[in-house]
Coordinates of N, CA, C and O in Angstrom, one line a residue:
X1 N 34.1 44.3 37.9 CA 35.4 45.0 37.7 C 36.0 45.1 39.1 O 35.3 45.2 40.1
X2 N 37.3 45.2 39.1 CA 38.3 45.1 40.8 C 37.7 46.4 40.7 O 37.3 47.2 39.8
X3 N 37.9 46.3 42.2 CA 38.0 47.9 42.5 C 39.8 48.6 42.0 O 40.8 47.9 42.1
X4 N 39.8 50.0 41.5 CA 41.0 50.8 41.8 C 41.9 50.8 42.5 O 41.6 51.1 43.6
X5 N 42.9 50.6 42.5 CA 44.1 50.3 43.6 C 44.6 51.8 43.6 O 45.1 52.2 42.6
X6 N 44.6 52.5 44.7 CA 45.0 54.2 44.9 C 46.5 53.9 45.8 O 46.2 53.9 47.0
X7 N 47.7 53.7 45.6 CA 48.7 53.5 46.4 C 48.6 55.1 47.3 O 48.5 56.3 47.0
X8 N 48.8 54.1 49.1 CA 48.3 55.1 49.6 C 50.0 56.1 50.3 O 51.2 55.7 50.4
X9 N 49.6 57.2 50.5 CA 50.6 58.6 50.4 C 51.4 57.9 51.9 O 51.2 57.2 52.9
X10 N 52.5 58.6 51.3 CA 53.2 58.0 53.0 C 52.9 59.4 53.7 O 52.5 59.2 54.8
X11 N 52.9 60.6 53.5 CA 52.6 61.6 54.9 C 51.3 61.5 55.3 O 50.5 61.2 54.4
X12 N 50.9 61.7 56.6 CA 49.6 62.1 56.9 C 48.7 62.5 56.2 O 47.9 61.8 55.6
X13 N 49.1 64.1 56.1 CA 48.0 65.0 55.5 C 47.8 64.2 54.1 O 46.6 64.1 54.0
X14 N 48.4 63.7 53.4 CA 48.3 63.3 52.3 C 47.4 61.9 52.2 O 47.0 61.4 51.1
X15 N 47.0 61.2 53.3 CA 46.4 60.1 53.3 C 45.1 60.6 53.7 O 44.1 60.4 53.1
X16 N 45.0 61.5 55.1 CA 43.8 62.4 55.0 C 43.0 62.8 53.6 O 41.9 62.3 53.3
X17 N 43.7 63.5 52.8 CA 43.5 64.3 52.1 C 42.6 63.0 50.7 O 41.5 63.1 50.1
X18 N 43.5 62.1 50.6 CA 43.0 60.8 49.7 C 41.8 59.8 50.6 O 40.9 59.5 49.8
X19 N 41.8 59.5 51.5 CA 40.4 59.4 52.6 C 39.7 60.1 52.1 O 39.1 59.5 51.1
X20 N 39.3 61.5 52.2 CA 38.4 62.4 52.1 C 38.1 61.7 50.8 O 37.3 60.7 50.8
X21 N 38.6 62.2 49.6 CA 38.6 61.8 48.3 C 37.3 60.9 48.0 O 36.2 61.0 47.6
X22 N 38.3 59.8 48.6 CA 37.7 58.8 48.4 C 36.4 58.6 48.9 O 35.8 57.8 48.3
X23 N 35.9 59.1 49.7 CA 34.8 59.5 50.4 C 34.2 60.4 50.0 O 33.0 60.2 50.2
X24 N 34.4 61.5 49.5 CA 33.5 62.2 48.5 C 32.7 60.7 46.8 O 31.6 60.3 46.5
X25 N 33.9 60.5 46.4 CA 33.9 59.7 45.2 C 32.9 58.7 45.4 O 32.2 58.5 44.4
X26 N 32.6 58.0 46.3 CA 31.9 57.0 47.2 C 30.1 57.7 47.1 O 29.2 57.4 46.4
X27 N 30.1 58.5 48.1 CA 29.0 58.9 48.3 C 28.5 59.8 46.6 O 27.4 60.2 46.5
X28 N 29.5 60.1 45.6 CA 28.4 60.9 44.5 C 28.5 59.7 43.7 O 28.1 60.0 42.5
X29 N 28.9 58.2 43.7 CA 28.4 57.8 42.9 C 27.0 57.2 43.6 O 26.1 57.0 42.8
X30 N 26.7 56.9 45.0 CA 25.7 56.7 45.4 C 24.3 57.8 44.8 O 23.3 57.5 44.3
X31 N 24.9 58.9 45.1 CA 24.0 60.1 44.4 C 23.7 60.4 43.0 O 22.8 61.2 42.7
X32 N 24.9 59.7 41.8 CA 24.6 60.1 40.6 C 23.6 58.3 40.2 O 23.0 58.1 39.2
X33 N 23.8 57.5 41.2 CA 23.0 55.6 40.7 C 21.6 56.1 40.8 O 20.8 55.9 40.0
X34 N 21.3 57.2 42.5 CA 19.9 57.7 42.8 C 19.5 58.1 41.8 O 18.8 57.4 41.1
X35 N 19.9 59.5 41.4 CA 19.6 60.3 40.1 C 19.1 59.6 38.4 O 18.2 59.9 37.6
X36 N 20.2 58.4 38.5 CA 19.8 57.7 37.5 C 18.1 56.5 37.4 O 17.4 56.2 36.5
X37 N 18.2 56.2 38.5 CA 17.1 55.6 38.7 C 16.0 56.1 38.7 O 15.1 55.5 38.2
X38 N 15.6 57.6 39.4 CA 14.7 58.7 39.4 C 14.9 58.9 37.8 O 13.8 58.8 37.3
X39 N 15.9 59.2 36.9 CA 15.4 59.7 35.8 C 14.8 58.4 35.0 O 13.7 58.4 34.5
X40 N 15.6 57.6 35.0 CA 14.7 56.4 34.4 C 13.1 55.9 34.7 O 12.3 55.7 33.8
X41 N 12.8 55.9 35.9 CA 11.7 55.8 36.1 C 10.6 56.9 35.9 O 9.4 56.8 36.1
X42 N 11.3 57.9 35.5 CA 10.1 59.1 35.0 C 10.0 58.9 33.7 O 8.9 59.4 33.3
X43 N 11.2 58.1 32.4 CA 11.4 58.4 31.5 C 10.3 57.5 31.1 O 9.4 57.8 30.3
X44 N 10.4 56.2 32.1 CA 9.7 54.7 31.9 C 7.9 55.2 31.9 O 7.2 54.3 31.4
X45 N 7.2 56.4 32.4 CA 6.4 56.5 33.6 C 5.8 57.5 32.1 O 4.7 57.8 31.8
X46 N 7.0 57.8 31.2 CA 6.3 59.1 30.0 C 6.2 58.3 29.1 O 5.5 58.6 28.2
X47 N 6.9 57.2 29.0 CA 6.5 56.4 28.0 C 5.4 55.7 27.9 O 4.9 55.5 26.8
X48 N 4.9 55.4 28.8 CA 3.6 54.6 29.0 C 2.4 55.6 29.4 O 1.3 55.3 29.9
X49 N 2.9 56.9 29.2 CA 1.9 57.5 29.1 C 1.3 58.2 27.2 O 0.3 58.3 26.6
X50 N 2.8 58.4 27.2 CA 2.9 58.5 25.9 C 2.1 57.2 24.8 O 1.4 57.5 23.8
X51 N 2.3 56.1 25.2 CA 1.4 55.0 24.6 C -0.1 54.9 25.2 O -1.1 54.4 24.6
X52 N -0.1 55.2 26.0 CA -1.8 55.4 26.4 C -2.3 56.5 25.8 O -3.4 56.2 25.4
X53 N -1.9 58.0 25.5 CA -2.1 58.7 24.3 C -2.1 58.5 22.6 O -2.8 59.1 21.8
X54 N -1.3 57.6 22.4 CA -1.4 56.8 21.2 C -2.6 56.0 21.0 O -3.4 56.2 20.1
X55 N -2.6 55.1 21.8 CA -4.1 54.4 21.8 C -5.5 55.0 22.1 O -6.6 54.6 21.7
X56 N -5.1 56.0 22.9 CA -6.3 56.5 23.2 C -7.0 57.8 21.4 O -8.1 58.2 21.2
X57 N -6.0 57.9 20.8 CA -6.0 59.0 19.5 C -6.8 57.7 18.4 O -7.9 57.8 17.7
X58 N -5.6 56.5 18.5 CA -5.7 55.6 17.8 C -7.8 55.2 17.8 O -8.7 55.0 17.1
X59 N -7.5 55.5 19.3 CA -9.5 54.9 19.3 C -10.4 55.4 18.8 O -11.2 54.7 18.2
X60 N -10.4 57.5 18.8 CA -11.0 58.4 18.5 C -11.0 58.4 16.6 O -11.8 58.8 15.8
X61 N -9.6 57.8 16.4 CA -9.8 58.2 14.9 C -10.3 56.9 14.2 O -10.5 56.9 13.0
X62 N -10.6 55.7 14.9 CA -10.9 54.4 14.9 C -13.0 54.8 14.3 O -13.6 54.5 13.3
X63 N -13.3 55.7 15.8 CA -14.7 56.3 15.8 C -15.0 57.0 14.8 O -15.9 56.9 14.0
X64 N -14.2 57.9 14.7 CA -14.2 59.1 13.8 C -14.0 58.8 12.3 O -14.1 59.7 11.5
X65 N -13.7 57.3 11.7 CA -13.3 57.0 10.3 C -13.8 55.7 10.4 O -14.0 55.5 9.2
X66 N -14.1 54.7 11.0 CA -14.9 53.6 11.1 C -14.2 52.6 10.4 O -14.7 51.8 9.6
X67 N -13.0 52.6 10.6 CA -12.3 51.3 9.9 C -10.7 51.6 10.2 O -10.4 52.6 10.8
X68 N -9.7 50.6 9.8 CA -8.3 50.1 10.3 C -7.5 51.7 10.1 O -7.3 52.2 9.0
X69 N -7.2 52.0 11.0 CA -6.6 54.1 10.8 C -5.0 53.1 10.5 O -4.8 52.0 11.0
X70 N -4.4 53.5 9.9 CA -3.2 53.3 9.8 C -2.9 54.8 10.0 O -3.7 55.7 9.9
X71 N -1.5 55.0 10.6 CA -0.5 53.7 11.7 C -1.2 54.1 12.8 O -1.6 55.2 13.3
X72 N -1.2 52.6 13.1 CA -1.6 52.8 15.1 C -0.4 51.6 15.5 O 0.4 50.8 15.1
X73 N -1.2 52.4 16.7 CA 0.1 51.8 17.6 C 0.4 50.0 17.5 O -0.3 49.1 16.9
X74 N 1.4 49.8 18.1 CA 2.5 48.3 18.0 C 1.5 47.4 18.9 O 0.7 48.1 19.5
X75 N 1.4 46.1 19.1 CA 0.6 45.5 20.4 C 1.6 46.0 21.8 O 1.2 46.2 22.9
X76 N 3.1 46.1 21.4 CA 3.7 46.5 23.0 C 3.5 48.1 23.1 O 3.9 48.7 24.1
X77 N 2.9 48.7 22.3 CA 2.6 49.7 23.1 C 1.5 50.3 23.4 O 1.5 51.4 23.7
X78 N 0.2 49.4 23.3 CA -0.7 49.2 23.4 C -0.7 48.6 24.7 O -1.3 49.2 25.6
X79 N -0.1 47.3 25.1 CA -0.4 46.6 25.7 C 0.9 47.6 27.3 O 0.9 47.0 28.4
X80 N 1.6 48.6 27.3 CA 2.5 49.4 27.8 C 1.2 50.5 28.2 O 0.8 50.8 29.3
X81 N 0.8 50.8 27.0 CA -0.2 52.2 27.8 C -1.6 51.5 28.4 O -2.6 52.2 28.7
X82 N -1.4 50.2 28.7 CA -2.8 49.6 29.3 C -3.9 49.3 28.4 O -5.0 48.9 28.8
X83 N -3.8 49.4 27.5 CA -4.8 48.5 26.8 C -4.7 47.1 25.9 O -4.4 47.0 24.7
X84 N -4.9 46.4 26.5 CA -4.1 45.0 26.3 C -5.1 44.1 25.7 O -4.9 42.9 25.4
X85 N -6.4 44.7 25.6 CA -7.8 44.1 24.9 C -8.0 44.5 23.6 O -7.8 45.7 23.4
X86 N -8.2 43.8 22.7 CA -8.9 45.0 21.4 C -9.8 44.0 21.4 O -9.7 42.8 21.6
X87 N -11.3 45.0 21.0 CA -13.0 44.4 20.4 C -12.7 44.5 19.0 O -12.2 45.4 18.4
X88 N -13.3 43.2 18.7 CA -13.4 42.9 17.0 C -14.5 42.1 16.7 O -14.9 41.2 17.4
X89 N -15.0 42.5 15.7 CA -16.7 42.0 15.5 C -16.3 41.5 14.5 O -15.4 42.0 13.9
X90 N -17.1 40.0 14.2 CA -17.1 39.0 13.2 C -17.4 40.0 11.6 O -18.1 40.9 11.9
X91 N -17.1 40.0 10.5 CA -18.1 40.5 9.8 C -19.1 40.2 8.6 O -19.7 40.7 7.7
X92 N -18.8 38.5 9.4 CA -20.3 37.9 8.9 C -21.5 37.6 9.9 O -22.6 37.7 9.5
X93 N -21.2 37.2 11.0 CA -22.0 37.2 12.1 C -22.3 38.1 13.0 O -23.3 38.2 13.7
X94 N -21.4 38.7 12.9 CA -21.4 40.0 13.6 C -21.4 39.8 15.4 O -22.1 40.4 16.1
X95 N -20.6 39.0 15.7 CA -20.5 38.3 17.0 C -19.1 39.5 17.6 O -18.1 39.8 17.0
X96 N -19.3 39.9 18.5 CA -18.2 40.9 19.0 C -17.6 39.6 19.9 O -18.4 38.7 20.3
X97 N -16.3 39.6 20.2 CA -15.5 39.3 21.5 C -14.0 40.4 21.5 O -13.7 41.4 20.9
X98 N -13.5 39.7 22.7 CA -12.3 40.8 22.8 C -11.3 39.8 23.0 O -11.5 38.6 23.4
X99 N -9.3 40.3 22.6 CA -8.9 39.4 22.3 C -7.9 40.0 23.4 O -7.9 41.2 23.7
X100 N -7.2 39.3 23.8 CA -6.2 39.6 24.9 C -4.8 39.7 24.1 O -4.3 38.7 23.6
X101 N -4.3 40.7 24.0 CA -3.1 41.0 22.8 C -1.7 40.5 23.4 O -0.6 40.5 22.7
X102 N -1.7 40.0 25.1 CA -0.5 39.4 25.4 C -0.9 38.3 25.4 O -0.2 37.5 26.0
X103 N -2.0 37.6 24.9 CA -1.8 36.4 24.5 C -1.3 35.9 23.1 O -0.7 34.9 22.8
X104 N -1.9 36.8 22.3 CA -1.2 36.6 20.8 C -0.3 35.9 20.3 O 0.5 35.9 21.2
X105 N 0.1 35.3 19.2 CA 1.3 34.8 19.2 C 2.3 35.6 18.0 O 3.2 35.0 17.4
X106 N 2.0 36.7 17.9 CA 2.6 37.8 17.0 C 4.0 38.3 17.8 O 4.1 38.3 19.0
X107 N 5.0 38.6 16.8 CA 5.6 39.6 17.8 C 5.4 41.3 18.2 O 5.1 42.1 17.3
X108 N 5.6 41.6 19.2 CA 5.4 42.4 19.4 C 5.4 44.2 18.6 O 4.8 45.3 18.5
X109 N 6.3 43.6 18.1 CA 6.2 45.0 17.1 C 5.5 44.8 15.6 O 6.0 45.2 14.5
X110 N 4.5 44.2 15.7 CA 3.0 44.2 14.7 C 2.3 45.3 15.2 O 2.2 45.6 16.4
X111 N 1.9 45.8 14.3 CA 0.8 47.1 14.6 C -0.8 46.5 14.3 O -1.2 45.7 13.5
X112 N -1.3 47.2 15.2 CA -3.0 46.6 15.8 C -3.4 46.5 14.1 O -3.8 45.5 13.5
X113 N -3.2 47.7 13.7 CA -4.1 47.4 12.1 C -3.9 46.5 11.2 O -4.8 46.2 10.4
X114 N -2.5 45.6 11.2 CA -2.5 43.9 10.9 C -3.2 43.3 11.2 O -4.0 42.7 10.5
X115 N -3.2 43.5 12.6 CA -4.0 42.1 12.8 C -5.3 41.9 12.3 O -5.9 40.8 12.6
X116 N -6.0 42.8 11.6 CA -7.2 42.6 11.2 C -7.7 41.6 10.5 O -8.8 41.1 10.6
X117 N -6.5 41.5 9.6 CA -6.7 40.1 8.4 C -6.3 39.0 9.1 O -6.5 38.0 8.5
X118 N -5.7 38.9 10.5 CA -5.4 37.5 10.9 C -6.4 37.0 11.8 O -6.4 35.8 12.1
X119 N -7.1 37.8 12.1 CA -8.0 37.5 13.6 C -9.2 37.1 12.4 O -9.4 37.5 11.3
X120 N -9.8 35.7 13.5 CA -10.9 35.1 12.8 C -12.2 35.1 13.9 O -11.8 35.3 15.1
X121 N -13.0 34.9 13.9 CA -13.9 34.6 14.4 C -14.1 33.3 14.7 O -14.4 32.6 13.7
X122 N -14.1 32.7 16.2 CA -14.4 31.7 16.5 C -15.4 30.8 16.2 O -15.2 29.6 16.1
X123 N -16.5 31.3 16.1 CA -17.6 30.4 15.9 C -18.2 30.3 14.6 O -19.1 29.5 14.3
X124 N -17.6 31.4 13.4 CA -17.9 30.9 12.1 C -16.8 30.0 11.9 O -17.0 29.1 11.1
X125 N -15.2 30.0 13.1 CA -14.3 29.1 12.9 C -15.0 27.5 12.5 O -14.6 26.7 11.7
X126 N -15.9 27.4 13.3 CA -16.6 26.0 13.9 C -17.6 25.5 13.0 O -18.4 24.5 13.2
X127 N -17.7 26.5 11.7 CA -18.8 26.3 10.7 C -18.2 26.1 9.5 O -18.7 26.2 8.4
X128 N -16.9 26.0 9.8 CA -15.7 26.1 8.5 C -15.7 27.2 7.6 O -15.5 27.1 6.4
X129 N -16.1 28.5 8.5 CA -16.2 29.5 7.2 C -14.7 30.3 8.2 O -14.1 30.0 9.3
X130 N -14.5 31.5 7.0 CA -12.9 32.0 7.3 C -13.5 33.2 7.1 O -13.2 33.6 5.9
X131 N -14.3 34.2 7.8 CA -14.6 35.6 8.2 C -14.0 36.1 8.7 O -14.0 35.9 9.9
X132 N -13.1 37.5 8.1 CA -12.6 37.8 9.1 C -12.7 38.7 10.0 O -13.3 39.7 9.5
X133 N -12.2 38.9 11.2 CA -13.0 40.4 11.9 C -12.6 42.1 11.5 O -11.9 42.5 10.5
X134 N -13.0 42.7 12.3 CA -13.3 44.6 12.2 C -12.8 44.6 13.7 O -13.2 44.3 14.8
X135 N -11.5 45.1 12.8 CA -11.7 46.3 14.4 C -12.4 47.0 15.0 O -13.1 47.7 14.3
X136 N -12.5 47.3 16.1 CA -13.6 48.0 16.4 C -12.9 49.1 17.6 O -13.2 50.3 17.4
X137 N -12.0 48.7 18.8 CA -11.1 49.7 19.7 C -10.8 49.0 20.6 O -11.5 48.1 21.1
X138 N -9.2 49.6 21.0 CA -8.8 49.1 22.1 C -9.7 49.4 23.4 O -10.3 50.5 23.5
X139 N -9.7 48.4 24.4 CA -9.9 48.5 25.5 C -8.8 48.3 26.5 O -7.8 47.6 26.3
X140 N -9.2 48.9 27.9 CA -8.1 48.7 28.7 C -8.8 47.5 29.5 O -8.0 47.2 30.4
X141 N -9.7 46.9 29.4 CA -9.9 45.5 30.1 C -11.4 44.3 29.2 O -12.2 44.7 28.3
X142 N -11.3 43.4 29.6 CA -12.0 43.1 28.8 C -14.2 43.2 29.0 O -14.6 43.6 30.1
X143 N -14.9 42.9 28.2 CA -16.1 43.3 28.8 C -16.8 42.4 28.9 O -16.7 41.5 28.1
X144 N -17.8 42.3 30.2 CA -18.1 41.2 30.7 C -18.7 40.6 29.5 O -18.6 41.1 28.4
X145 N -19.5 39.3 29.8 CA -19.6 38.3 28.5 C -21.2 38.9 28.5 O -21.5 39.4 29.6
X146 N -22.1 38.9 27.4 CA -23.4 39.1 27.3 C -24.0 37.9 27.9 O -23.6 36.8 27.7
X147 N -25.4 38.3 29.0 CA -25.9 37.8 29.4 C -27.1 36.6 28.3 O -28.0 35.9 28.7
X148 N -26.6 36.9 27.1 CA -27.6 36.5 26.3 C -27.5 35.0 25.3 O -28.2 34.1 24.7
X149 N -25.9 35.5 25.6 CA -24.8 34.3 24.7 C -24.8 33.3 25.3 O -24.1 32.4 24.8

């Protein structure tokens, strides 16, 4: 956008007086851009805390009821409050791995408890059976691989 065109005063005091002005106007929009940036970034900072509270409830009632809690949280806000892994156990083999939820090819506003019927297990994959996994809880990273596997 141009800048304002202020046609300037022919007396002195009067161009003083629009100087100043303008100089006030100048420096509070610098102070109302700061302000906006500080409030957005607190807003951004409760949101993702707020989603790490979701997930973290979502986990407890996960424990506490032993199967898909409807509603839990979206993969973006899951993967926003830091938990960007979910463990899911085969439930015919019973093989746990963990799936990295920004890798998915879902969009983002799917909630974790979908995905239950889509996620398969890899290695009954490879035996041509179609088992599908259990949720089991998000994690905030993934867990090392069993020493045994």
């Amino acid at each position: 956008m141009a800048p304002k065109h202020h046609p300037t005063p022919l007396s002195g005091g009067d161009r003083k007086a629009l100087a100043k002005e303008l100089g006030r106007s100048r420096a509070m929009t610098t102070i109302l851009a700061t302000q906006a940036a500080e409030a957005r970034a607190k807003g951004e900072a409760l949101i993702r805390q707020s989603d790490k509270l979701l997930c973290e409830s979502w986990n407890e009632r996960m424990w506490a009821d032993g199967g898909p809690v409807d509603p839990s949280p979206t993969v973006d806000q899951a993967i926003s409050g830091g938990y960007a892994w979910l463990e899911i156990e085969c439930s015919r083999c019973r093989t746990r791995r963990d799936v990295d939820m920004a890798a998915l090819r879902h969009p983002p506003t799917t909630f974790v408890h979908d995905l239950a019927g889509r996620l398969r297990c890899s290695k009954c994959a490879k035996a041509n059976r179609r088992a599908p996994a259990t949720l089991l809880q998000l994690s905030q990273r993934a867990r090392p691989p069993d020493p045994e596997a």
